[in-house]
């Protein structure tokens, strides 16, 4: 029956059923996604394998949109000043890190930096073998080299990189 | 189509003289009986080697022959170094043509050469052999390619098939031969176990079996593909016409409505495709607009060109009217601009929304793959609980509070897909709206510029000498005529374009009806019958051979993979090793027997080297050989090499007419 033909009165008097759907989430709010991202940040986006929390949050922030990725790229190629970047720390990332540590994929060093474990490397290897998250991986390998720890600090304080 | 082996001659030349093995084959079942170590497999392999088909024997690196063929022949404790070894294969086809193919292995001609002489081996000296070559690129199709000759000899026209990198190559004859030749080492591990993969042919097993069965299905799917391709082309042409139409109406700031981006079958009758012009603040059909403008032009023509002095007062009135119109139009233009900008913003917003959703869907797809990986599955959170306290955990980073639990990945993807569809529909409408606003705006702008020209013309008249003719009217006439010309040109162009639409829709109708004509499953009735009969033959034989792993009734031959299946699954692990052998025998023989009741491309022979001891022990070959012996009645041939005890074979040999070739005949004998 077309909408126009339906008797509105009748329609309103019929029983309605409400079915509760699961709550839809943006992919970045999935623990498994964020877990994978943080593993990739450490394994692919951090050349020396020791990732400071600041670096983690910075790269995590940049992964959230293509606009942000572009921005960071431009800043690191000295085409834009650092004070254009408004980095937000994300408590959800901290929860993901806690989970990663619990799962034995990542561990805290005494310096406070994060290091990936053997099990963590296994997950990264599986991700690379199946060629998923390829966009993120190529971005992290590109930016990871350019982003030194000194750069990280300067970005947060809005100082010039050079 | 047919081919059978008449004779195999293996000649090994040493400095003491030649050693030979000479076997003659007949129609029906031929049993070659010898111990495993005596080189019986070498003889089976020689049949393949002689025809350049060692690919069916398995891994390329393995030699098809024992050292007796290239190093040393040991006879009565004396070793004779090998100077040259050659294989002669005599084959006969359906037309009674007999040819001898010679291929050397060691010391003689290049291995890539096959010399073909007309006539039997015995008469090979009577005529000049023709050289063909094998295992060189292009040999399958080149004039002097042996396999091309062989295909013609058997009576095969091998089809073109697709490779993984989108090229078309001929179906290589080696692939078909894997259904006719089964060697001992690896051949009994699966049907077409030694199927070469280095040709890079897509679905090679399916294509070769399809060819052997001579199914119509590949033709049907080729036709379907060609028709789908044609549809794409027609769709492209249609959209080009649409673009043309939209360009055409832009000339007079009109719009083109009523034609979808998808071709239709009945263009004329649906009356689709109207051009409309924005006239006097509404959209009117082009034909109507033309009539209105024609009337105006006629009116203006009728009016005589007056002198300025005569019309000055009228001109004044006219001027204020036009300026009033202009103000009105400018306001309308302002509104139209706002609407245009709003429509553009709406469209852009929707585009960004759809893009963002598509990106999210892509991330979810990767996430779905991630969750299936072994490395991820190991995690406690993959199982739904915390790694340290084992409490239940959802796959979300939100703080657990009131509210629904997160949806599963699949549900979330479904939701996103629904959202994409929704927003794409809205985007379609928004894009259409934007186009309309665009035309409206440009139409109004044109009206405005026209009025401004009028104002200038009238002012010019009013300020010129009173005895000069008033240019205002001339200007009006010219503008009206210009408008009319433009509209008419548009109409002509659109007429052509509509014809284009019509022609495409006729072709579209044809293609749709052709598609409807094709059998839905891709199988013709005859194909279905063949497959059903093959299934019956396989079942019948499995039962006769004592298949016991499960009920024989459950066995069928898949119409998708052409392999024996049970409940749609390939039978492999379901059955014992010996039952697997019985099943394979039933399958290969089934293909042979099918040729007796249907037209297939089967050449009418099979060559089997028995399976290795471990697998074969349980299988009593009597029943299998009994069945194979029926080949004689139908002019077909089965060659079977075995190390079975002669006393087990005696009853079969005596009861059925079977060609029996015993041990001593299989060994290389000195011929001097």
mmCIF file with all atom_site columns, C-alpha atoms in Angstrom, chain A residues 20-37 64-66 69 91-93 95-96 98-99 101-105 119 122-124 126-127 130-136, chain B residues 359-367 369-371 373-376 378-382 385-388 393-399 401-409 411-412 414-416 418:
data_model
loop_
_atom_site.group_PDB
_atom_site.id
_atom_site.type_symbol
_atom_site.label_atom_id
_atom_site.label_alt_id
_atom_site.label_comp_id
_atom_site.label_asym_id
_atom_site.label_entity_id
_atom_site.label_seq_id
_atom_site.pdbx_PDB_ins_code
_atom_site.Cartn_x
_atom_site.Cartn_y
_atom_site.Cartn_z
_atom_site.occupancy
_atom_site.B_iso_or_equiv
_atom_site.pdbx_formal_charge
_atom_site.auth_seq_id
_atom_site.auth_comp_id
_atom_site.auth_asym_id
_atom_site.auth_atom_id
_atom_site.pdbx_PDB_model_num
ATOM 1  C CA . UNK A 1 20  ? 16.598 -2.569  19.966 1.00 0.00 ? 20  UNK A CA 1
ATOM 2  C CA . UNK A 1 21  ? 19.492 -2.614  17.582 1.00 0.00 ? 21  UNK A CA 1
ATOM 3  C CA . UNK A 1 22  ? 23.008 -2.767  18.813 1.00 0.00 ? 22  UNK A CA 1
ATOM 4  C CA . UNK A 1 23  ? 24.652 0.595   19.013 1.00 0.00 ? 23  UNK A CA 1
ATOM 5  C CA . UNK A 1 24  ? 26.539 1.520   15.864 1.00 0.00 ? 24  UNK A CA 1
ATOM 6  C CA . UNK A 1 25  ? 29.985 2.873   16.434 1.00 0.00 ? 25  UNK A CA 1
ATOM 7  C CA . UNK A 1 26  ? 32.464 4.682   14.266 1.00 0.00 ? 26  UNK A CA 1
ATOM 8  C CA . UNK A 1 27  ? 35.311 2.269   13.502 1.00 0.00 ? 27  UNK A CA 1
ATOM 9  C CA . UNK A 1 28  ? 37.780 4.204   15.672 1.00 0.00 ? 28  UNK A CA 1
ATOM 10 C CA . UNK A 1 29  ? 35.707 3.448   18.751 1.00 0.00 ? 29  UNK A CA 1
ATOM 11 C CA . UNK A 1 30  ? 36.143 -0.289  18.267 1.00 0.00 ? 30  UNK A CA 1
ATOM 12 C CA . UNK A 1 31  ? 38.677 -1.654  20.722 1.00 0.00 ? 31  UNK A CA 1
ATOM 13 C CA . UNK A 1 32  ? 40.023 -4.073  18.126 1.00 0.00 ? 32  UNK A CA 1
ATOM 14 C CA . UNK A 1 33  ? 40.552 -1.291  15.585 1.00 0.00 ? 33  UNK A CA 1
ATOM 15 C CA . UNK A 1 34  ? 42.264 1.018   18.018 1.00 0.00 ? 34  UNK A CA 1
ATOM 16 C CA . UNK A 1 35  ? 44.367 -1.828  19.290 1.00 0.00 ? 35  UNK A CA 1
ATOM 17 C CA . UNK A 1 36  ? 45.555 -2.561  15.767 1.00 0.00 ? 36  UNK A CA 1
ATOM 18 C CA . UNK A 1 37  ? 46.271 1.095   15.126 1.00 0.00 ? 37  UNK A CA 1
ATOM 19 C CA . UNK A 1 64  ? 41.367 10.033  12.722 1.00 0.00 ? 64  UNK A CA 1
ATOM 20 C CA . UNK A 1 65  ? 40.865 11.916  9.477  1.00 0.00 ? 65  UNK A CA 1
ATOM 21 C CA . UNK A 1 66  ? 42.510 12.411  6.107  1.00 0.00 ? 66  UNK A CA 1
ATOM 22 C CA . UNK A 1 69  ? 46.979 13.388  8.053  1.00 0.00 ? 69  UNK A CA 1
ATOM 23 C CA . UNK A 1 91  ? 41.177 8.999   26.653 1.00 0.00 ? 91  UNK A CA 1
ATOM 24 C CA . UNK A 1 92  ? 39.834 6.212   24.478 1.00 0.00 ? 92  UNK A CA 1
ATOM 25 C CA . UNK A 1 93  ? 43.404 5.601   23.309 1.00 0.00 ? 93  UNK A CA 1
ATOM 26 C CA . UNK A 1 95  ? 41.884 2.567   27.427 1.00 0.00 ? 95  UNK A CA 1
ATOM 27 C CA . UNK A 1 96  ? 43.138 0.821   24.291 1.00 0.00 ? 96  UNK A CA 1
ATOM 28 C CA . UNK A 1 98  ? 45.589 -0.595  28.917 1.00 0.00 ? 98  UNK A CA 1
ATOM 29 C CA . UNK A 1 99  ? 43.915 -3.391  26.979 1.00 0.00 ? 99  UNK A CA 1
ATOM 30 C CA . UNK A 1 101 ? 49.184 -4.215  27.904 1.00 0.00 ? 101 UNK A CA 1
ATOM 31 C CA . UNK A 1 102 ? 46.711 -6.639  29.444 1.00 0.00 ? 102 UNK A CA 1
ATOM 32 C CA . UNK A 1 103 ? 46.814 -8.770  26.323 1.00 0.00 ? 103 UNK A CA 1
ATOM 33 C CA . UNK A 1 104 ? 50.588 -8.816  26.430 1.00 0.00 ? 104 UNK A CA 1
ATOM 34 C CA . UNK A 1 105 ? 50.953 -7.113  23.063 1.00 0.00 ? 105 UNK A CA 1
ATOM 35 C CA . UNK A 1 119 ? 52.921 -11.375 20.471 1.00 0.00 ? 119 UNK A CA 1
ATOM 36 C CA . UNK A 1 122 ? 52.760 -11.508 15.492 1.00 0.00 ? 122 UNK A CA 1
ATOM 37 C CA . UNK A 1 123 ? 49.582 -9.487  15.166 1.00 0.00 ? 123 UNK A CA 1
ATOM 38 C CA . UNK A 1 124 ? 51.367 -6.870  13.067 1.00 0.00 ? 124 UNK A CA 1
ATOM 39 C CA . UNK A 1 126 ? 49.364 -11.057 10.321 1.00 0.00 ? 126 UNK A CA 1
ATOM 40 C CA . UNK A 1 127 ? 47.984 -7.615  9.438  1.00 0.00 ? 127 UNK A CA 1
ATOM 41 C CA . UNK A 1 130 ? 46.672 -10.052 4.816  1.00 0.00 ? 130 UNK A CA 1
ATOM 42 C CA . UNK A 1 131 ? 47.300 -6.547  3.505  1.00 0.00 ? 131 UNK A CA 1
ATOM 43 C CA . UNK A 1 132 ? 44.646 -4.841  5.593  1.00 0.00 ? 132 UNK A CA 1
ATOM 44 C CA . UNK A 1 133 ? 44.841 -1.236  6.807  1.00 0.00 ? 133 UNK A CA 1
ATOM 45 C CA . UNK A 1 134 ? 47.204 -0.589  3.914  1.00 0.00 ? 134 UNK A CA 1
ATOM 46 C CA . UNK A 1 135 ? 46.452 3.144   3.835  1.00 0.00 ? 135 UNK A CA 1
ATOM 47 C CA . UNK A 1 136 ? 47.348 3.543   7.502  1.00 0.00 ? 136 UNK A CA 1
ATOM 48 C CA . UNK B 2 359 ? 35.624 5.306   4.317  1.00 0.00 ? 359 UNK B CA 1
ATOM 49 C CA . UNK B 2 360 ? 34.113 3.964   7.523  1.00 0.00 ? 360 UNK B CA 1
ATOM 50 C CA . UNK B 2 361 ? 32.802 0.933   5.661  1.00 0.00 ? 361 UNK B CA 1
ATOM 51 C CA . UNK B 2 362 ? 36.252 0.299   4.270  1.00 0.00 ? 362 UNK B CA 1
ATOM 52 C CA . UNK B 2 363 ? 37.763 0.413   7.745  1.00 0.00 ? 363 UNK B CA 1
ATOM 53 C CA . UNK B 2 364 ? 35.101 -1.998  8.954  1.00 0.00 ? 364 UNK B CA 1
ATOM 54 C CA . UNK B 2 365 ? 35.866 -4.413  6.157  1.00 0.00 ? 365 UNK B CA 1
ATOM 55 C CA . UNK B 2 366 ? 39.495 -4.480  7.188  1.00 0.00 ? 366 UNK B CA 1
ATOM 56 C CA . UNK B 2 367 ? 38.417 -4.856  10.785 1.00 0.00 ? 367 UNK B CA 1
ATOM 57 C CA . UNK B 2 369 ? 39.297 -9.469  8.206  1.00 0.00 ? 369 UNK B CA 1
ATOM 58 C CA . UNK B 2 370 ? 41.439 -8.647  11.221 1.00 0.00 ? 370 UNK B CA 1
ATOM 59 C CA . UNK B 2 371 ? 39.064 -10.394 13.576 1.00 0.00 ? 371 UNK B CA 1
ATOM 60 C CA . UNK B 2 373 ? 43.168 -13.690 11.726 1.00 0.00 ? 373 UNK B CA 1
ATOM 61 C CA . UNK B 2 374 ? 44.719 -16.346 13.900 1.00 0.00 ? 374 UNK B CA 1
ATOM 62 C CA . UNK B 2 375 ? 46.973 -13.876 15.657 1.00 0.00 ? 375 UNK B CA 1
ATOM 63 C CA . UNK B 2 376 ? 43.963 -11.850 16.744 1.00 0.00 ? 376 UNK B CA 1
ATOM 64 C CA . UNK B 2 378 ? 44.367 -15.739 20.314 1.00 0.00 ? 378 UNK B CA 1
ATOM 65 C CA . UNK B 2 379 ? 43.547 -12.638 22.339 1.00 0.00 ? 379 UNK B CA 1
ATOM 66 C CA . UNK B 2 380 ? 41.215 -12.732 25.311 1.00 0.00 ? 380 UNK B CA 1
ATOM 67 C CA . UNK B 2 381 ? 39.352 -9.696  24.069 1.00 0.00 ? 381 UNK B CA 1
ATOM 68 C CA . UNK B 2 382 ? 38.644 -11.530 20.822 1.00 0.00 ? 382 UNK B CA 1
ATOM 69 C CA . UNK B 2 385 ? 36.601 -11.022 28.050 1.00 0.00 ? 385 UNK B CA 1
ATOM 70 C CA . UNK B 2 386 ? 39.293 -9.098  29.847 1.00 0.00 ? 386 UNK B CA 1
ATOM 71 C CA . UNK B 2 387 ? 42.773 -10.665 29.733 1.00 0.00 ? 387 UNK B CA 1
ATOM 72 C CA . UNK B 2 388 ? 43.455 -10.044 33.406 1.00 0.00 ? 388 UNK B CA 1
ATOM 73 C CA . UNK B 2 393 ? 34.235 -7.145  27.636 1.00 0.00 ? 393 UNK B CA 1
ATOM 74 C CA . UNK B 2 394 ? 32.597 -5.579  24.603 1.00 0.00 ? 394 UNK B CA 1
ATOM 75 C CA . UNK B 2 395 ? 34.510 -4.467  21.532 1.00 0.00 ? 395 UNK B CA 1
ATOM 76 C CA . UNK B 2 396 ? 34.121 -0.793  22.318 1.00 0.00 ? 396 UNK B CA 1
ATOM 77 C CA . UNK B 2 397 ? 36.185 1.989   23.822 1.00 0.00 ? 397 UNK B CA 1
ATOM 78 C CA . UNK B 2 398 ? 33.166 3.743   25.257 1.00 0.00 ? 398 UNK B CA 1
ATOM 79 C CA . UNK B 2 399 ? 32.845 3.633   29.011 1.00 0.00 ? 399 UNK B CA 1
ATOM 80 C CA . UNK B 2 401 ? 27.130 2.927   30.912 1.00 0.00 ? 401 UNK B CA 1
ATOM 81 C CA . UNK B 2 402 ? 23.427 2.783   30.242 1.00 0.00 ? 402 UNK B CA 1
ATOM 82 C CA . UNK B 2 403 ? 22.611 2.436   26.631 1.00 0.00 ? 403 UNK B CA 1
ATOM 83 C CA . UNK B 2 404 ? 22.609 -0.391  24.157 1.00 0.00 ? 404 UNK B CA 1
ATOM 84 C CA . UNK B 2 405 ? 25.483 -2.804  23.799 1.00 0.00 ? 405 UNK B CA 1
ATOM 85 C CA . UNK B 2 406 ? 27.545 -2.174  20.678 1.00 0.00 ? 406 UNK B CA 1
ATOM 86 C CA . UNK B 2 407 ? 26.334 -3.780  17.504 1.00 0.00 ? 407 UNK B CA 1
ATOM 87 C CA . UNK B 2 408 ? 28.312 -6.651  16.029 1.00 0.00 ? 408 UNK B CA 1
ATOM 88 C CA . UNK B 2 409 ? 30.715 -5.842  13.217 1.00 0.00 ? 409 UNK B CA 1
ATOM 89 C CA . UNK B 2 411 ? 25.375 -5.398  11.998 1.00 0.00 ? 411 UNK B CA 1
ATOM 90 C CA . UNK B 2 412 ? 27.395 -2.212  12.046 1.00 0.00 ? 412 UNK B CA 1
ATOM 91 C CA . UNK B 2 414 ? 24.854 -3.365  7.475  1.00 0.00 ? 414 UNK B CA 1
ATOM 92 C CA . UNK B 2 415 ? 23.867 -0.160  9.175  1.00 0.00 ? 415 UNK B CA 1
ATOM 93 C CA . UNK B 2 416 ? 26.560 1.835   7.390  1.00 0.00 ? 416 UNK B CA 1
ATOM 94 C CA . UNK B 2 418 ? 21.950 1.334   4.675  1.00 0.00 ? 418 UNK B CA 1
#
